[in-house]
Coordinates of C-alpha atoms in Angstrom, one line a residue:
M1 CA -4.6 -9.6 2.0
K2 CA -8.1 -8.1 2.4
V3 CA -8.4 -4.7 1.1
D4 CA -11.0 -1.8 1.2
Y5 CA -10.5 -0.1 -1.9
E6 CA -13.6 2.6 -1.8
T7 CA -11.1 4.0 1.0
E8 CA -11.4 7.2 -0.4
G9 CA -8.3 10.3 0.2
V10 CA -7.4 13.4 -1.4
L11 CA -4.6 13.9 -3.6
F12 CA -3.2 16.9 -5.3
N13 CA -1.1 15.4 -7.9
I14 CA -0.1 11.7 -9.4
Q15 CA 3.7 12.2 -10.8
R16 CA 5.0 9.7 -13.0
Y17 CA 8.8 9.2 -13.5
S18 CA 10.8 9.7 -10.5
L19 CA 14.1 8.5 -10.6
H20 CA 15.4 10.1 -7.0
D21 CA 12.9 8.9 -4.4
G22 CA 13.2 5.3 -3.9
P23 CA 14.9 2.6 -6.1
G24 CA 13.7 2.3 -9.4
I25 CA 11.9 4.2 -11.9
R26 CA 8.4 5.5 -9.5
T27 CA 5.2 6.5 -9.3
I28 CA 3.8 9.1 -7.0
P29 CA 0.7 10.0 -5.6
F30 CA 0.7 13.2 -3.5
F31 CA -1.4 13.3 -0.9
K32 CA -3.2 16.7 0.2
G33 CA -2.3 17.9 4.1
C34 CA 0.3 18.7 6.6
P35 CA 0.3 19.3 10.2
L36 CA 3.7 21.6 9.9
A37 CA 3.7 24.4 8.1
C38 CA 7.5 24.5 7.1
K39 CA 8.6 28.0 6.4
W40 CA 10.5 26.7 3.2
C41 CA 8.2 24.3 1.8
C42 CA 8.4 24.0 -1.5
N43 CA 4.6 22.7 -1.8
P44 CA 2.7 24.6 -0.1
E45 CA -0.7 23.7 -1.5
S46 CA -0.6 20.2 0.5
Q47 CA -0.9 22.6 4.3
R48 CA -4.3 22.5 3.4
P49 CA -6.4 19.1 3.6
G50 CA -8.9 19.6 1.2
P51 CA -9.4 20.7 -2.5
E52 CA -7.6 24.1 -2.8
L53 CA -8.3 27.0 -4.9
L54 CA -5.4 28.5 -6.6
F55 CA -5.7 32.3 -8.5
K56 CA -3.0 32.6 -11.6
N57 CA -3.3 36.4 -12.3
R58 CA -1.5 36.6 -15.1
D59 CA -4.0 33.9 -17.3
C60 CA -7.1 36.5 -15.5
I61 CA -9.2 38.3 -18.7
R62 CA -11.2 40.0 -15.7
C63 CA -14.0 39.0 -17.6
G64 CA -16.0 38.7 -14.6
K65 CA -17.5 35.2 -15.2
C66 CA -16.6 34.1 -11.9
L67 CA -17.9 36.6 -10.0
S68 CA -21.5 35.7 -10.7
V69 CA -21.2 31.9 -10.0
C70 CA -19.5 32.4 -6.5
P71 CA -22.0 32.0 -3.6
T72 CA -20.4 33.4 -0.9
Q73 CA -18.5 36.6 -3.2
A74 CA -15.4 34.8 -2.2
L75 CA -13.8 37.2 -5.4
S76 CA -12.8 40.2 -5.9
P77 CA -11.1 42.3 -8.8
D78 CA -10.3 44.8 -6.2
N79 CA -8.3 42.6 -3.8
P80 CA -5.0 42.3 -4.8
F81 CA -5.0 38.5 -4.5
F82 CA -8.1 38.2 -6.0
V83 CA -9.6 35.7 -3.1
D84 CA -11.2 36.9 -0.3
R85 CA -9.9 33.1 1.8
T86 CA -12.0 34.3 4.7
R87 CA -14.9 33.8 2.9
C88 CA -13.8 31.6 0.1
T89 CA -15.5 27.6 0.9
Q90 CA -13.3 25.9 -1.9
C91 CA -16.8 24.4 -3.2
G92 CA -14.9 25.3 -6.8
D93 CA -18.1 26.7 -9.0
Y94 CA -16.3 29.3 -9.6
T95 CA -13.3 26.8 -12.1
Q96 CA -16.1 25.3 -14.6
V97 CA -16.8 29.0 -16.1
C98 CA -12.6 30.6 -16.3
P99 CA -12.6 30.5 -20.0
T100 CA -8.6 30.5 -19.1
G101 CA -8.3 28.4 -16.4
A102 CA -7.5 31.2 -14.3
L103 CA -9.0 29.2 -10.8
E104 CA -8.0 26.7 -10.2
M105 CA -8.6 23.9 -7.6
K106 CA -6.0 21.7 -6.5
G107 CA -6.9 18.4 -4.7
K108 CA -9.3 15.7 -5.8
R109 CA -11.3 13.1 -3.6
M110 CA -10.5 9.2 -5.0
T111 CA -10.9 5.9 -4.3
V112 CA -7.8 3.9 -3.5
G113 CA -9.0 1.4 -6.4
Q114 CA -9.1 4.8 -9.0
V115 CA -5.4 5.5 -7.9
M116 CA -5.1 1.7 -8.0
R117 CA -6.4 2.7 -11.7
E118 CA -3.7 5.1 -12.3
L119 CA -0.9 3.8 -10.7
Q120 CA -1.1 0.1 -12.7
K121 CA -0.4 1.8 -16.0
E122 CA 3.3 2.4 -15.1
E123 CA 3.5 -1.7 -13.5
N124 CA 5.4 -2.9 -16.4
L125 CA 8.1 0.1 -15.5
F126 CA 7.9 -1.2 -12.2
R127 CA 8.5 -4.4 -13.0
R128 CA 11.5 -4.1 -15.1
S129 CA 13.2 -1.3 -12.8
G130 CA 13.5 -2.0 -9.7
G131 CA 11.1 0.3 -9.3
G132 CA 7.5 1.0 -7.7
I133 CA 5.7 3.5 -5.9
T134 CA 6.2 6.1 -3.0
L135 CA 3.5 8.4 -1.1
S136 CA 4.7 11.9 -0.8
G137 CA 3.1 15.2 0.1
G138 CA 1.7 16.7 2.6
E139 CA 2.1 14.0 4.8
P140 CA 0.7 10.6 3.8
L141 CA 0.3 9.8 7.9
A142 CA -2.0 12.5 7.9
Q143 CA -4.8 10.1 5.7
P144 CA -3.5 6.9 7.8
E145 CA -6.7 4.7 6.4
F146 CA -6.2 6.4 2.8
A147 CA -2.7 5.0 3.1
R148 CA -2.7 1.9 4.5
E149 CA -5.4 0.6 2.3
L150 CA -3.0 2.4 -0.6
L151 CA -0.8 0.3 0.4
K152 CA -1.6 -3.0 0.8
A153 CA -3.0 -2.4 -3.0
C154 CA 0.7 -2.1 -3.7
K155 CA 2.2 -4.3 -1.8
A156 CA -0.5 -7.4 -3.0
K157 CA 0.4 -6.6 -7.0
G158 CA 3.6 -7.2 -6.2
W159 CA 5.0 -3.8 -6.0
H160 CA 7.6 -1.8 -4.3
T161 CA 6.2 0.5 -1.5
A162 CA 7.9 3.6 -0.3
I163 CA 6.9 6.6 1.7
E164 CA 8.1 10.4 2.3
T165 CA 7.0 11.6 6.0
T166 CA 8.0 13.9 8.8
G167 CA 6.8 11.4 11.0
L168 CA 4.6 13.8 13.1
T169 CA 2.0 11.2 13.7
S170 CA 0.6 8.8 16.5
K171 CA 2.8 5.2 17.3
E172 CA -1.0 3.8 16.8
V173 CA -1.0 5.2 12.7
I174 CA 2.8 3.9 12.7
D175 CA 2.4 0.1 13.6
E176 CA -0.6 0.0 11.7
V177 CA 0.6 1.6 8.4
F178 CA 4.8 0.6 7.8
P179 CA 4.8 -2.9 7.6
W180 CA 3.2 -2.4 4.8
V181 CA 5.8 -0.3 4.3
D182 CA 9.5 -1.3 2.2
L183 CA 11.4 2.5 2.7
A184 CA 10.5 5.0 4.6
L185 CA 12.2 8.3 3.2
T186 CA 12.3 10.5 6.5
D187 CA 12.8 14.1 7.5
I188 CA 15.2 15.7 10.2
K189 CA 14.8 19.2 10.2
A190 CA 16.5 20.1 13.2
I191 CA 17.5 18.3 16.8
H192 CA 16.5 21.7 19.1
P193 CA 12.3 21.4 19.7
T194 CA 12.6 25.4 20.0
V195 CA 14.6 26.1 16.4
H196 CA 11.8 23.1 15.0
R197 CA 9.1 24.9 16.4
E198 CA 10.3 28.0 15.3
N199 CA 10.3 26.6 11.9
T200 CA 7.7 24.4 11.3
G201 CA 5.3 25.3 13.3
V202 CA 5.3 22.2 15.7
D203 CA 7.6 20.6 18.0
N204 CA 10.1 17.4 17.5
R205 CA 9.7 15.7 20.2
R206 CA 6.7 12.8 19.0
I207 CA 8.3 13.4 15.4
L208 CA 12.1 12.0 16.8
E209 CA 10.1 9.5 18.9
N210 CA 8.3 7.9 16.3
L211 CA 11.3 7.8 13.6
L212 CA 12.9 5.6 16.0
R213 CA 9.9 3.7 15.6
I214 CA 9.6 3.5 12.3
S215 CA 13.3 2.7 11.4
F216 CA 12.1 -0.6 13.9
I217 CA 9.9 -1.7 11.6
T218 CA 11.1 -1.2 8.3
K219 CA 14.5 -0.3 6.2
T220 CA 14.7 3.9 6.8
V221 CA 16.6 6.8 5.2
V222 CA 17.2 10.3 7.0
R223 CA 16.7 13.0 5.1
V224 CA 18.0 16.8 5.7
P225 CA 16.8 19.4 4.0
V226 CA 19.4 21.8 4.5
I227 CA 18.0 25.5 5.0
P228 CA 20.3 28.7 5.1
G229 CA 20.6 29.8 9.0
V230 CA 18.6 26.9 10.9
N231 CA 20.4 23.9 10.0
D232 CA 23.6 24.2 7.6
S233 CA 26.2 24.4 9.5
P234 CA 28.2 21.4 10.5
E235 CA 27.2 21.1 14.0
E236 CA 23.8 20.8 13.1
V237 CA 23.8 18.3 10.9
R238 CA 26.9 16.4 13.1
R239 CA 23.8 17.1 16.2
I240 CA 20.7 15.2 13.0
A241 CA 23.6 12.2 12.4
E242 CA 24.6 11.2 15.5
F243 CA 20.5 11.2 16.4
A244 CA 20.4 9.0 13.6
Q245 CA 23.8 6.5 14.5
L246 CA 19.7 5.6 17.1
M247 CA 18.1 4.6 14.6
M248 CA 17.6 1.2 13.0
N249 CA 17.9 0.0 9.4
V250 CA 19.5 3.6 9.0
T251 CA 23.1 3.8 6.4
E252 CA 22.5 6.3 4.3
I253 CA 21.3 10.6 4.7
H254 CA 20.5 12.8 2.4
L255 CA 21.3 16.6 2.3
L256 CA 19.4 17.6 0.6
P257 CA 20.3 22.0 -0.5
Y258 CA 17.6 24.2 -0.3
H259 CA 15.8 26.4 -3.2
N260 CA 13.0 28.0 -3.3
F261 CA 11.0 26.5 -6.8
G262 CA 7.9 26.2 -5.4
E263 CA 7.9 30.0 -4.4
N264 CA 5.8 31.3 -7.2
K265 CA 3.2 29.0 -5.8
Y266 CA 2.3 31.1 -2.3
A267 CA 0.7 34.2 -4.5
L268 CA -1.0 31.6 -6.2
L269 CA -2.7 30.3 -2.6
G270 CA -2.7 34.6 -1.6
R271 CA 0.6 33.9 0.8
D272 CA 3.7 35.5 1.1
Y273 CA 6.4 33.2 1.1
L274 CA 8.4 33.4 4.4
L275 CA 12.1 32.5 3.5
R276 CA 12.6 35.4 0.8
E277 CA 15.7 36.5 1.9
S278 CA 17.2 32.9 2.2
A279 CA 19.0 33.0 -0.9
V280 CA 23.0 32.6 0.6
K281 CA 24.7 29.1 -1.0
V282 CA 25.7 26.7 1.1
D283 CA 28.9 24.7 1.0
I284 CA 27.7 20.8 1.0
G285 CA 30.9 19.4 1.2
P286 CA 32.1 19.8 4.7
L287 CA 28.5 18.9 5.8
K288 CA 29.1 15.4 3.8
A289 CA 32.0 15.1 5.7
V290 CA 30.2 15.0 8.7
V291 CA 27.8 12.2 7.5
E292 CA 30.6 10.4 5.9
G293 CA 33.1 10.9 9.3
L294 CA 30.3 9.5 11.1
G295 CA 29.6 5.8 9.6
F296 CA 26.8 7.1 7.0
T297 CA 26.7 6.4 3.2
C298 CA 25.7 10.3 2.1
H299 CA 24.0 11.6 -1.5
T300 CA 23.2 14.9 -1.7
G301 CA 20.8 16.6 -3.7
G302 CA 17.7 14.7 -5.1

């Protein structure tokens, strides 16, 4: 197969030694950019397509060095978030003079070749454990050419490939990307379009159509982030599982209990966390029973 190793994309992290996102030991490139804005998103730094500035207030010593470097005067100690994001161009110049790392750019442009040089450091672990690569984000399909060429490069090495996806893309992208995917980890957050739109910012009709299409191409796992007040009832989980029965190549449904581990990241981005009051602990047992009652293997947790 021909791989374009010069294809470029934006990643915000490469996580090693993961055990929860596919078989074996895995490495996870996290893609920047996502068309959804889920209220509970634990990676809000993934939503913007390009590199993005984080401000760590606890590390700032108010030395003022960054103020004279910023070309748009977007930085000010009088701003409660320090950064005026309506003026900031994400140039990153100020990070070069910050002595404490209080200003950090999240997101780096890389070619497929550069990413592969990082991924192959764990090649022996992949082979010994039956692991491989899982593309995550953000939404990898928001950078379809980059995702496709990276997956092709991984398959050329003989590695197992997986992708975590919301499914919000075009049919053409699905047909181009998923022949190179061994395992699709797909999210279903809600069945009713209104509920989905109110909590993610987008309608889910195209998402559900695309998940059906993906499941005809490759092995698929349905994942449900169980969010209090959104989809934590047995009735809603039943609707999701019944939709999964319409899909092909689906034998597992994973129930992922809500957590707020990413809440602190919102302040770094000058944003409010919208589910601050949603600390209700959901009893997963009845939901698991519903899934298993419909014939699926059910896993809970990451």
